[in-house]
Coordinates of C-alpha atoms in Angstrom, one line a residue:
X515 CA -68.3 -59.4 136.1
X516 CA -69.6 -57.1 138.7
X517 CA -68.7 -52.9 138.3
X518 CA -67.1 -51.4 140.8
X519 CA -67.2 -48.3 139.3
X520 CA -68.4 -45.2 141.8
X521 CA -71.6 -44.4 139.9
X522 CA -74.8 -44.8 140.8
X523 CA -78.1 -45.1 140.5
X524 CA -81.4 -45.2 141.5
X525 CA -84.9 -44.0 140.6
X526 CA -84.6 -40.9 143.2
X527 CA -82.5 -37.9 142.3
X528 CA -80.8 -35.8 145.4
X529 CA -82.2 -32.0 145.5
X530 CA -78.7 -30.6 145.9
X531 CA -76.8 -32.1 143.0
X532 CA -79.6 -33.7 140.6
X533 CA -77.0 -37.0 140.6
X534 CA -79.1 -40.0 142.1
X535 CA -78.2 -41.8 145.1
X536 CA -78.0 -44.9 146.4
X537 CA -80.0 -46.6 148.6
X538 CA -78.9 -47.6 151.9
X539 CA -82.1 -48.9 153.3
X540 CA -84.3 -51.8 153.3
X541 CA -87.5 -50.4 153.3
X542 CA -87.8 -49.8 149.1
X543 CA -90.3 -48.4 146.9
X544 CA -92.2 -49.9 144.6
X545 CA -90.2 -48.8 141.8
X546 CA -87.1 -50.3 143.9
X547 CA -88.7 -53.8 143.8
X548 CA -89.8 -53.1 140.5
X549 CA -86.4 -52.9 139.2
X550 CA -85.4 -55.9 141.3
X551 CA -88.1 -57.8 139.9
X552 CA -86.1 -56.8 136.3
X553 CA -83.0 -58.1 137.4
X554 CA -84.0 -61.6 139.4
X555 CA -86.5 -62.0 136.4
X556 CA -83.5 -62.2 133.6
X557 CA -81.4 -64.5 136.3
X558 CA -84.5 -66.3 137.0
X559 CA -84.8 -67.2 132.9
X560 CA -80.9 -67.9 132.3
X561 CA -81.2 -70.8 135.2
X562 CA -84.9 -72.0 133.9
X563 CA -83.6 -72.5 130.3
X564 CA -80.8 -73.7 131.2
X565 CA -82.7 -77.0 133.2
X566 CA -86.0 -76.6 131.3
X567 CA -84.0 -77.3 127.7
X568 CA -82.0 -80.4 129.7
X569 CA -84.6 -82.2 130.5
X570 CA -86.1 -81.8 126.5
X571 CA -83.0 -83.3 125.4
X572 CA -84.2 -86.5 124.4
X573 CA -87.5 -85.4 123.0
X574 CA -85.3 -83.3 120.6
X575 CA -83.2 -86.0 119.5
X576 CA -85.7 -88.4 118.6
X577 CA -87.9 -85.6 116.5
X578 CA -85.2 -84.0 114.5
X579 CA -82.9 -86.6 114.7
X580 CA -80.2 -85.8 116.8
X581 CA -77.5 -88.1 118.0
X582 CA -76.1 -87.4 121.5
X583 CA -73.0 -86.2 119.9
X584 CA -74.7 -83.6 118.4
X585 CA -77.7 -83.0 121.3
X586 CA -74.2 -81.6 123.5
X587 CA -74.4 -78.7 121.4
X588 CA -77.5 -78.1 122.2
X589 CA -75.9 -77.3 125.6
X590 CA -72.7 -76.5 124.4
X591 CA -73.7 -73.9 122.2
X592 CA -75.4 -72.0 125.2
X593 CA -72.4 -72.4 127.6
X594 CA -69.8 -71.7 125.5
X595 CA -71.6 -68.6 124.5
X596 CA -71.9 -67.3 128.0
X597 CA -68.5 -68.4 129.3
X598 CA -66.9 -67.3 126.1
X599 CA -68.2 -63.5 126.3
X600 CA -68.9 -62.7 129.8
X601 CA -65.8 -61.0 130.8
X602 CA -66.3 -59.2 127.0
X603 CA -69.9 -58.5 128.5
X604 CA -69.0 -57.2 132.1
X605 CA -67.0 -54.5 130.0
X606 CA -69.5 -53.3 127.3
X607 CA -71.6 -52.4 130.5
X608 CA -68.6 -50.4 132.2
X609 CA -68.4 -49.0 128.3
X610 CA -71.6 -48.5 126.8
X611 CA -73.6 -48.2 129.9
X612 CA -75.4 -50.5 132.2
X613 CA -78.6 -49.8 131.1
X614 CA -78.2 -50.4 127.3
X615 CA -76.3 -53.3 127.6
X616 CA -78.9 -55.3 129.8
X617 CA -82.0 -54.2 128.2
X618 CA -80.5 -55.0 124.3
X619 CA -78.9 -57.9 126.1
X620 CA -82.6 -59.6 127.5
X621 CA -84.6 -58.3 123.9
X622 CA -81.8 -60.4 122.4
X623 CA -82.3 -63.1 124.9
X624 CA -86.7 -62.9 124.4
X625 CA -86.4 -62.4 120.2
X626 CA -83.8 -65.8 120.2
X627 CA -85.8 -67.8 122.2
X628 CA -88.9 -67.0 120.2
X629 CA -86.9 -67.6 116.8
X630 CA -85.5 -70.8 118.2
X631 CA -89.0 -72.2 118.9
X632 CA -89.8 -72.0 115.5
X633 CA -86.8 -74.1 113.6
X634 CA -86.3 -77.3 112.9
X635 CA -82.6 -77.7 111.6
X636 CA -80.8 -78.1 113.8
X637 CA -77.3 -76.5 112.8
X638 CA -80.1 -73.1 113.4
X639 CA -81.2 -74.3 116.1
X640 CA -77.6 -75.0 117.9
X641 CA -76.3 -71.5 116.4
X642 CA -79.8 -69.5 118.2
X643 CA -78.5 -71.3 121.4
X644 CA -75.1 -69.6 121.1
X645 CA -76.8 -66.4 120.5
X646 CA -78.7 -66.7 123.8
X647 CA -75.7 -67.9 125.6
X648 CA -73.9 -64.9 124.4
X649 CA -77.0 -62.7 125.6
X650 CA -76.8 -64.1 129.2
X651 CA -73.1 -63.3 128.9
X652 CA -74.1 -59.8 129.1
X653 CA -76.9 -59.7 130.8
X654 CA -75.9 -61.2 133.9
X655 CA -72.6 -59.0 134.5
X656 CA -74.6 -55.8 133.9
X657 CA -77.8 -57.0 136.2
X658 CA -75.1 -57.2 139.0
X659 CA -73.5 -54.0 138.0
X660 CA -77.0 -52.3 138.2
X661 CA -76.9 -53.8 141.8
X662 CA -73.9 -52.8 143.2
X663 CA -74.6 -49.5 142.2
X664 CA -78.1 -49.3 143.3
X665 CA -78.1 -50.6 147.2
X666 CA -75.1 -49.2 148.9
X667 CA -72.5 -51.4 150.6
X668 CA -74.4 -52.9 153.8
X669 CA -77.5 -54.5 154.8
X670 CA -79.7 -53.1 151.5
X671 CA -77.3 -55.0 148.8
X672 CA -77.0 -58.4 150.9
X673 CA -81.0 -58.3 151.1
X674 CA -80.4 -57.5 147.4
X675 CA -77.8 -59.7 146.8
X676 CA -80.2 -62.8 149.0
X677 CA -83.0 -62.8 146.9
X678 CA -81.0 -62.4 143.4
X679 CA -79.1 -65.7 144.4
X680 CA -82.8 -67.0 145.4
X681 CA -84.2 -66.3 141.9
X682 CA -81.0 -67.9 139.9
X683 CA -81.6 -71.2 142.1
X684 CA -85.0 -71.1 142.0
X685 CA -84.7 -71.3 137.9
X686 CA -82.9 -73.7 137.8
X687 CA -85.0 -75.7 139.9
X688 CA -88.5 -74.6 138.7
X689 CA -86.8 -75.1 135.6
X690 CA -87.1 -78.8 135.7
X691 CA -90.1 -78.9 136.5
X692 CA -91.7 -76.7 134.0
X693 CA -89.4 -78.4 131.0
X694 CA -90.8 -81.8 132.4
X695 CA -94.5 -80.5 132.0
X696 CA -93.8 -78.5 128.5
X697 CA -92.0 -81.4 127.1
X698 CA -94.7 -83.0 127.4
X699 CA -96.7 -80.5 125.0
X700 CA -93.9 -80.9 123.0
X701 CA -90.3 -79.9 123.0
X702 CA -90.5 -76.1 121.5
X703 CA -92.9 -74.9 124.3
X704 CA -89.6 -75.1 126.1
X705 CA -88.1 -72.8 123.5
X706 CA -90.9 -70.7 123.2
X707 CA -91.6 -70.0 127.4
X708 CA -88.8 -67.6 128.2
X709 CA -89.2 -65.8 124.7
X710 CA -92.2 -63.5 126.2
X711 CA -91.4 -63.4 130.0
X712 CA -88.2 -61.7 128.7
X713 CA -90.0 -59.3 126.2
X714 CA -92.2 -58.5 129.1
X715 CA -89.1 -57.5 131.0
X716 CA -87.6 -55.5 128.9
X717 CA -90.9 -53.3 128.3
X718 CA -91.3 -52.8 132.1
X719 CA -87.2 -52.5 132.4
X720 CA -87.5 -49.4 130.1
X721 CA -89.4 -47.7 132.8
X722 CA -87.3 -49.1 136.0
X723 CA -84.2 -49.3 135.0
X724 CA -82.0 -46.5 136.3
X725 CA -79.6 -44.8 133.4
X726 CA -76.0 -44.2 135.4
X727 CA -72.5 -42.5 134.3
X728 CA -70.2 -44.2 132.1
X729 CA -67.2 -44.6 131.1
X730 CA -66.2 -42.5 127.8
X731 CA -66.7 -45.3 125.5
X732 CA -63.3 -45.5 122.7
X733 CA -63.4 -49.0 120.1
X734 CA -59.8 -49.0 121.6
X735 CA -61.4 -50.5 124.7
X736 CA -62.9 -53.5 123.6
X737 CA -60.8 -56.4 123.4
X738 CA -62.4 -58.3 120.8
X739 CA -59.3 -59.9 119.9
X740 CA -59.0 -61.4 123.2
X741 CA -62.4 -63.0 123.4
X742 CA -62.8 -64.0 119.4
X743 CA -59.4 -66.1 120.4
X744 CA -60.7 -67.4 123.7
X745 CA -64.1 -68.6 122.5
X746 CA -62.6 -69.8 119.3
X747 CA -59.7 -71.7 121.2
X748 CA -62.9 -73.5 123.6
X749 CA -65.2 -74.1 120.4
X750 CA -62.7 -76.1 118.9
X751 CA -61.1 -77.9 121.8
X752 CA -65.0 -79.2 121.9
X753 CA -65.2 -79.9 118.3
X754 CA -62.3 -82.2 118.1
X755 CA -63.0 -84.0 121.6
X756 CA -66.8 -84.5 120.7
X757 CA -66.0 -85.1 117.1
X758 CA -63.0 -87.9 117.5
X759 CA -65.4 -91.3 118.0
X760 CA -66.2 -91.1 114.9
X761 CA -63.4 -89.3 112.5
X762 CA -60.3 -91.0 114.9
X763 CA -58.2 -89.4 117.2
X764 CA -55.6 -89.5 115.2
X765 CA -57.7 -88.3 111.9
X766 CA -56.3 -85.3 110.4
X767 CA -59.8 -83.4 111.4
X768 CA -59.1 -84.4 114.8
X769 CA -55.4 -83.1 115.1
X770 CA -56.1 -80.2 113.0
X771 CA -58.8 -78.9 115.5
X772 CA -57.0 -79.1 118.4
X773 CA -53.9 -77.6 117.0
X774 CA -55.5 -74.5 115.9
X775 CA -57.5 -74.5 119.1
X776 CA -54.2 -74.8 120.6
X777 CA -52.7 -71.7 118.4
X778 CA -55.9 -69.7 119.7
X779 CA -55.4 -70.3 123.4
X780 CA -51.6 -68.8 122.6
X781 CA -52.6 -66.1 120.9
X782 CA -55.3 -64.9 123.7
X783 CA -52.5 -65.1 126.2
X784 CA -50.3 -63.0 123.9
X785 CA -52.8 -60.4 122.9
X786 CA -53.9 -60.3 126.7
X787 CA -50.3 -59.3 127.6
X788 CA -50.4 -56.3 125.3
X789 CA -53.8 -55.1 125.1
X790 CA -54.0 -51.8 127.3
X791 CA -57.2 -52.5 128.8
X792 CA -57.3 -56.9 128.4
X793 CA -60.1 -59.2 129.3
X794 CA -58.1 -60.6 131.6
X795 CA -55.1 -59.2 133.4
X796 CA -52.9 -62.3 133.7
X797 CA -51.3 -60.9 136.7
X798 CA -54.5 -62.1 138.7
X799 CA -54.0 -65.9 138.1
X800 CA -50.5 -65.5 140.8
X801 CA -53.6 -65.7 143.3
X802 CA -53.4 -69.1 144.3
X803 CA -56.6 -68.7 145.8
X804 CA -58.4 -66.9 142.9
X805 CA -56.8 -70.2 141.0
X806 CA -58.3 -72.7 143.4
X807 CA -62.0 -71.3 143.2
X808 CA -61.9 -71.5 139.7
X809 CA -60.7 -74.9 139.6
X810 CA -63.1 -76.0 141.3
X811 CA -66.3 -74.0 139.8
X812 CA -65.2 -75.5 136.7
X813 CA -64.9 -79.1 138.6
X814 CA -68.3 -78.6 139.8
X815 CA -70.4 -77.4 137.1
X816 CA -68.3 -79.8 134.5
X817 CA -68.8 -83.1 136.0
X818 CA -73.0 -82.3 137.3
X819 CA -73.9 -81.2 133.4
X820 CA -72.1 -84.2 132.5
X821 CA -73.8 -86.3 135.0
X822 CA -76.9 -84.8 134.2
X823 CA -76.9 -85.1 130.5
X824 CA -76.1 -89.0 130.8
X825 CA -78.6 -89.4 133.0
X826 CA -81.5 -87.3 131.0
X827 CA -80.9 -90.0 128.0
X828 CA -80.5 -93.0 130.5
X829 CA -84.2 -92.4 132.1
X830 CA -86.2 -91.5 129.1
X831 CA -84.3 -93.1 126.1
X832 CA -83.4 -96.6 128.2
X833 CA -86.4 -96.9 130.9
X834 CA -88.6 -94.6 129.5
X835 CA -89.5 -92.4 132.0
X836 CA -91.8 -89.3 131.1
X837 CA -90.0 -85.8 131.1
X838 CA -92.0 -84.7 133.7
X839 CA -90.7 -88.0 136.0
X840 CA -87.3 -87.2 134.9
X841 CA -87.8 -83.5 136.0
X842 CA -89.2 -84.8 139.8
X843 CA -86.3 -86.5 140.0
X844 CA -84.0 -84.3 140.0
X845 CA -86.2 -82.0 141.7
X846 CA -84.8 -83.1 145.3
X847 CA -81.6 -81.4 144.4
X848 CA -82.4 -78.3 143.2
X849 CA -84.9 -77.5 146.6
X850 CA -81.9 -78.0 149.1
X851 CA -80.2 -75.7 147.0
X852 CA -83.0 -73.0 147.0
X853 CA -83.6 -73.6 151.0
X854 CA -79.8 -72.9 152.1
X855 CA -79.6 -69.8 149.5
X856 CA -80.8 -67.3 152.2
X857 CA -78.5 -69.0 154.9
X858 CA -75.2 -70.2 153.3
X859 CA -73.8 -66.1 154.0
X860 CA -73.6 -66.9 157.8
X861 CA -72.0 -70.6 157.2
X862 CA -69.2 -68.4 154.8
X863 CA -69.0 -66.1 157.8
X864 CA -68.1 -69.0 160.2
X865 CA -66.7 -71.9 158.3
X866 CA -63.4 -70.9 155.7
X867 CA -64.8 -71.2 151.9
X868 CA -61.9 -74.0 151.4
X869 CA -63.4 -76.4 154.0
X870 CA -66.9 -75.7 152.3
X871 CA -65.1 -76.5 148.7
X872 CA -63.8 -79.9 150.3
X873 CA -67.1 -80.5 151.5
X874 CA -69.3 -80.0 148.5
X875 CA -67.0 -81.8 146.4
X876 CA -67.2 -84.9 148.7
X877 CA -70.5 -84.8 148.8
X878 CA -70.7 -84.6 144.9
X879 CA -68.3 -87.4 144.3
X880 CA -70.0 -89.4 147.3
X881 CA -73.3 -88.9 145.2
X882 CA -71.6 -89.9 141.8
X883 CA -69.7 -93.0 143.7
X884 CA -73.3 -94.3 144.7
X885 CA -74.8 -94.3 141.2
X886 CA -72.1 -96.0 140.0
X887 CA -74.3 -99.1 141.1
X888 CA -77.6 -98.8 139.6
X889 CA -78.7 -101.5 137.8
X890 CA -82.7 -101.3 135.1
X891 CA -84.2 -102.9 137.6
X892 CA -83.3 -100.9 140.8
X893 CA -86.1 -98.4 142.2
X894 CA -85.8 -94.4 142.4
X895 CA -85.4 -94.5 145.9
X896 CA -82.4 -96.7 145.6
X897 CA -80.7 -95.7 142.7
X898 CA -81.2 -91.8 142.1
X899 CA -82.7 -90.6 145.4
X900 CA -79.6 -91.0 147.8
X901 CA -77.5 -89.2 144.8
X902 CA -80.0 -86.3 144.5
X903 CA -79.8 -85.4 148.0
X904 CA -75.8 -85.7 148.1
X905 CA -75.6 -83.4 144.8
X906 CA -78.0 -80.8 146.1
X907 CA -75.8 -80.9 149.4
X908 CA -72.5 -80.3 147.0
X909 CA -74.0 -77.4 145.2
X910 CA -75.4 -75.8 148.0
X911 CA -71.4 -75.7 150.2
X912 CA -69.6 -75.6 147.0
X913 CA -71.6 -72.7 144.8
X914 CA -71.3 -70.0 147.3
X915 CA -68.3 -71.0 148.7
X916 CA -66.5 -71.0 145.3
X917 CA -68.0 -67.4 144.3
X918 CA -66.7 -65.9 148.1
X919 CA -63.1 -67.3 147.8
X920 CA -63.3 -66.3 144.1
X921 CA -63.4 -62.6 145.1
X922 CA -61.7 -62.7 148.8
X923 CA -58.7 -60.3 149.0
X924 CA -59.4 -59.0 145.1
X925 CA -58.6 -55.3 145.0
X926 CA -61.9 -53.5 144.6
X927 CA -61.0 -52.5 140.8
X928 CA -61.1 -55.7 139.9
X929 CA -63.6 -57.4 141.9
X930 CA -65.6 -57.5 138.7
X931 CA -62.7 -59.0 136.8
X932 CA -62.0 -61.7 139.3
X933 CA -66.4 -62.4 139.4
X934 CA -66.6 -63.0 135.8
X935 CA -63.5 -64.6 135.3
X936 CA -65.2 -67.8 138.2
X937 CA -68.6 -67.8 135.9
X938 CA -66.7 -68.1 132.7
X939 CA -64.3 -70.8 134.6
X940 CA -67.6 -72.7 135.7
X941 CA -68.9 -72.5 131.9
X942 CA -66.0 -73.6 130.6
X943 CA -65.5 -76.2 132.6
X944 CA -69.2 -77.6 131.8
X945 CA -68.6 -77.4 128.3
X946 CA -65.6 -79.5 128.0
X947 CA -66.4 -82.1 130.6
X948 CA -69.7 -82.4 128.6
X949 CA -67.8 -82.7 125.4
X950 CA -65.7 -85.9 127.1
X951 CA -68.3 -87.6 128.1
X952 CA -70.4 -87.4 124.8
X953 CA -67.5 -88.7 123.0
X954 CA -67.3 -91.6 125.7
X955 CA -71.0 -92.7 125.0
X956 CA -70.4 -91.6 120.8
X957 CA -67.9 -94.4 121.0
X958 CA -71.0 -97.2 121.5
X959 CA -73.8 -94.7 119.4
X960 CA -75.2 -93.4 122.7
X961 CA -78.5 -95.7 122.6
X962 CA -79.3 -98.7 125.1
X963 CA -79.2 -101.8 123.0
X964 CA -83.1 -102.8 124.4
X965 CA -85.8 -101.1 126.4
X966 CA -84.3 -101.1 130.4
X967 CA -80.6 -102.0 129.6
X968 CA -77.6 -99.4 130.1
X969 CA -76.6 -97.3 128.0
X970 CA -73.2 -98.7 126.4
X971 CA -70.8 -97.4 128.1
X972 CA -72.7 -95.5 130.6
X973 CA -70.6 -97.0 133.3
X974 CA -67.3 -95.4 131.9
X975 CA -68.9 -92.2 131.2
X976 CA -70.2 -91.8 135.2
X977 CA -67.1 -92.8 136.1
X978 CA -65.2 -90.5 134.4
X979 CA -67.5 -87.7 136.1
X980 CA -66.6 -89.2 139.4
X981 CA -63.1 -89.1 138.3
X982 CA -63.4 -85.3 137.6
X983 CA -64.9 -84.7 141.1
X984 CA -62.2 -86.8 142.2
X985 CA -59.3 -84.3 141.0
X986 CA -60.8 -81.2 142.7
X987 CA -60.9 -82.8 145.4
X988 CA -57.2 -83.9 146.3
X989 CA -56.9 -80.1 144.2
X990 CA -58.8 -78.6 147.3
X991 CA -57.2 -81.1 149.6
X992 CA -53.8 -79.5 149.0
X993 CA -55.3 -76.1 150.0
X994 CA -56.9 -77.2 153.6
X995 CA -54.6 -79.6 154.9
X996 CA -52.4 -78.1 158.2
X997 CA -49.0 -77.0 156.7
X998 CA -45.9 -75.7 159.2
X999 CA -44.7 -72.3 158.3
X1000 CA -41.3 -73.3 158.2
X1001 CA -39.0 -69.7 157.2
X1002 CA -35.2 -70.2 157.0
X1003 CA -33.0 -67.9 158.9
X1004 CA -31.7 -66.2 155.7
X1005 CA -35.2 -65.4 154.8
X1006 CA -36.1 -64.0 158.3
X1007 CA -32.7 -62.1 158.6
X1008 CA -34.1 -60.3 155.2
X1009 CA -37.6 -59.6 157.3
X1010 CA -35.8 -57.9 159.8
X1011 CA -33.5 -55.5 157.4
X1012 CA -36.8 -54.6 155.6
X1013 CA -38.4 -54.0 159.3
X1014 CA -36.1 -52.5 160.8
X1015 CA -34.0 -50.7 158.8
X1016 CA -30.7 -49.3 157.7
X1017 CA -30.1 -48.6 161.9
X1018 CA -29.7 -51.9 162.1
X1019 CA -25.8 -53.2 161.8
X1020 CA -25.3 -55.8 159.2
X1021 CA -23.2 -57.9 161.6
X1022 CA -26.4 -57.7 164.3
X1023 CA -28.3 -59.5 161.3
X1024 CA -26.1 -62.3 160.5
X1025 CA -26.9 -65.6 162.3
X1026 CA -24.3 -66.8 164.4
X1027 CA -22.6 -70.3 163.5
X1028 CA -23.3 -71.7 166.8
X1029 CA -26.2 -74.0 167.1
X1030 CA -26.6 -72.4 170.9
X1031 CA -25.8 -68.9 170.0
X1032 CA -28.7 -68.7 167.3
X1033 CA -32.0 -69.6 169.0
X1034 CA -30.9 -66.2 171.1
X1035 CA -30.6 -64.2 168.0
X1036 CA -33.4 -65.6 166.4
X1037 CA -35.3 -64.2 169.4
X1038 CA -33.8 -60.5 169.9
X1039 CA -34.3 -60.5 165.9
X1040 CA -37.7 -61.4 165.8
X1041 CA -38.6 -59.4 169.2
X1042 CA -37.0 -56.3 167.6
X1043 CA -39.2 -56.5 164.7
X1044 CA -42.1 -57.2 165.7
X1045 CA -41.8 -53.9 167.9
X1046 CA -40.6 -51.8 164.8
X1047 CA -43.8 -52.7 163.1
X1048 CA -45.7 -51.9 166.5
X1049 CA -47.0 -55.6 166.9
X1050 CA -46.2 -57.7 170.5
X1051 CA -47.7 -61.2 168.8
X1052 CA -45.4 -63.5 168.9
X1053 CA -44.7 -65.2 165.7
X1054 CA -46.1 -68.7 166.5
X1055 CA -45.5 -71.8 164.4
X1056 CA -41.8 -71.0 163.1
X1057 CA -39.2 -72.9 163.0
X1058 CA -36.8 -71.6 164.8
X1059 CA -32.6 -72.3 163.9

């Protein structure tokens, strides 16, 4: 997602060369925090959308009709729209320049968001939210790639770096609380809202925003191929799950979706093995690592917009709770998250992101174990409180810890690759959990039966979500838990030919057949080595014959 490209930029040109330079301090001009105020501000509106339109949900539904099957898109549409063209965004910036593409990118994002206030069909209204999805797909990649090649490596870009990951939580969480207040104006002031903070961003962007080298942009470049049949393959893999309640799951419309979906995903793989410059270099997924992180964003982002979207319709639909009580409670979880932002770098610095991963996720499935007991009559402090607090705790490990580990041991030149691929992993993931557990509640129409009852089927559908935590955590389990290197001596006799060399006698290398004999060649081996690669550790926790 991120550039790693050598360019730079910043307002301030070098006399001797004219080329602009980046800077390395923390002491910034105002233009400096004038541009950061650009960025953050776009993060800051992707995250308050995102929770601000959430929390609406239910006001939406009853006024234009909506059942939950068809609310999901509502959040769908937006997800699948950034996860679908992110990695397609991260490369229009390399291509078409980092400026362009993040300025056009937030005007989209403004002019969609004032549009969308303004409908009431809903098929329009699901399609806008795709469109601004697919505008945060691009703007996000090349606000980060204005970053990294703003503040040089160092103390400027993790000061940078700290308060961009401040704004994106603190939108999220402001974002409740401001879609709890606007809802209650009415649900298209929560359309409307992020419609002119973004057109004010983009006038002042045209004056901060630095214009940096590119890459010679060729058509040839784009892999549109690859990301029509990736976001094709996802839109229809959520059609067919949130669709099958009420046509069958074995209906022809049902089967037919996922096949083609199927056909898609097949064809992305193929055209990504032939495309000269693909979306995603296949070759990355042999990180086992890389594979995990993803897992796990999608694990973790799936199963809370799940969580959340049940629990939205349970509080205002089946207790009838305002949207603005709804918003406060789930406010509890988005301020531990904003709190540990500026201090979760020295935790990664001490504690390995896998044991974070484990962490979060047994916080998260700790906090959607305990609402598995909530009962109408139950207070907020019983019921929803004690699960707040554990989710907040999950995101704030998990998030970061999932982003580090994501990019650990990436070559630089594809740092960006291996950034967006995480986002679109954690989009994707929220989109099809959310799709399962719409059909789950489709299969009983979504509604409570009476005023302070259940939802039908709201049990299954949390557990489910808990079920999901469940799998990435045993997933994550498999990657912390103490193994033995165990090496065999044919594959250590192979070490020490590649070490050592063709001085080394063939006969010197084979083991001998005596039990007693080779615990002393396994030794001299090993010793002679470990001093042909000029290293005197010794080679603790092997096996030895």
């Amino acid at each position: 997602m991120t550039s790693t490209q050598p360019a730079v930029a910043t307002a301030e040109p070098t006399r001797s060369t004219g080329q602009p330079l980046q800077i390395r301090t923390t002491s910034w001009s105002a233009a400096t925090w004038g541009l950061l105020v650009v960025l953050c501000g776009a993060l800051f509106l992707d995250g308050l959308d995102i929770s601000m339109v959430g929390v609406a949900l239910p006001s939406i539904g009853a006024d234009l009709g909506m059942t939950p099957g068809a609310l999901q898109w509502i959040v769908s549409g937006y997800v699948l729209g950034y996860g679908g063209l992110l990695l397609l965004g991260g490369r229009a910036s390399d291509l078409l320049g980092r400026r362009t593409v993040f300025l056009a990118a937030v005007g989209v994002f403004g002019a969609a968001s004032v549009v969308s206030s303004l409908l009431s069909d809903p098929g329009a209204l699901i399609a806008l939210r795709f469109v601004k999805g697919a505008a945060a797909a691009f703007t996000v990649p090349a606000g980060l790639s204005i970053i990294t090649t703003t503040f040089a490596e160092g103390p400027a870009r993790n000061r940078a770096f700290s308060i961009y990951t401040v704004c994106g939580a603190s939108g999220f969480s402001m974002g409740l609380v401001f879609g709890g207040v606007l809802t209650e104006l009415g649900w298209r002031a929560t359309f409307l809202l992020p419609g002119p903070i973004a057109l004010a961003l983009l006038l002042v962007g045209l004056r901060v925003v630095p214009t940096a080298a590119r890459e010679a942009f060729r058509l040839a470049s784009f892999d549109l191929a690859g990301a029509l049949t990736s976001t094709g393959a996802l839109l229809l893999l959520v059609l067919a799950v949130v669709q099958a309640p009420t046509v069958g799951w074995a209906g022809v419309q049902t089967i037919g979706s996922l096949v083609v979906s199927a056909a898609l995903a097949v064809t992305f793989v193929l055209v990504e093995r032939r495309h000269a410059q693909p979306l995603l270099r296949l070759g990355i997924l042999r990180s086992a690592s890389l594979v995990h992180a993803n897992v796990a964003g999608a694990v973790m982002f799936g199963a809370y917009v799940a969580f959340q979207f049940v629990v939205t319709i349970y509080l205002q639909d089946a207790l009838g709770w305002s949207p603005l009580a709804m918003a406060l409670a789930f406010l509890p979880a988005g301020l531990i998250v904003v709190v540990s932002a500026t201090r979760m770098d020295r935790v990664l610095a001490r504690v390995p992101s896998p044991v974070l991963i484990l962490a979060g996720l047994a916080s998260f499935l700790a906090g959607y174990a305990l609402f598995l007991r909530v009962e109408p009559s139950m207070s907020y402090w019983n019921f929803l409180l004690p699960t707040m607090v554990l989710l907040g705790l999950g995101f704030a490990l998990t998030f970061p810890a999932v982003n580090s580990q994501a990019t650990a041991g990436v070559a630089d030149h594809e740092q960006g690759l291996a950034s967006g691929l995480v986002n679109t992993s954690i989009q994707v993931g929220g989109a099809v959990v959310l799709a399962v557990i719409t059909a789950i509640l489709g299969s009983g129409n979504g509604h409570a039966t009476g005023t302070g009852e259940l939802l039908p089927h709201m049990t299954t559908a949390i557990g489910v979500v808990a079920g999901v935590a469940t799998a990435g955590l045993l997933v994550t389990l498999l990657r912390v838990r103490p193994r033995r290197r165990t090496v065999s001596v044919a594959a250590e006799a192979a070490a020490v030919v590649d070490a050592a060399g063709p001085a080394v006698e063939r006969a010197e290398l084979s083991p001998p057949a005596d039990s007693a004999r080779r615990g002393a060649w396994w030794v001299r081996s090993r010793d002679r080595t470990h001093r042909d690669r000029g290293d005197d550790r010794p080679d603790r926790g092997v096996r030895r014959g």
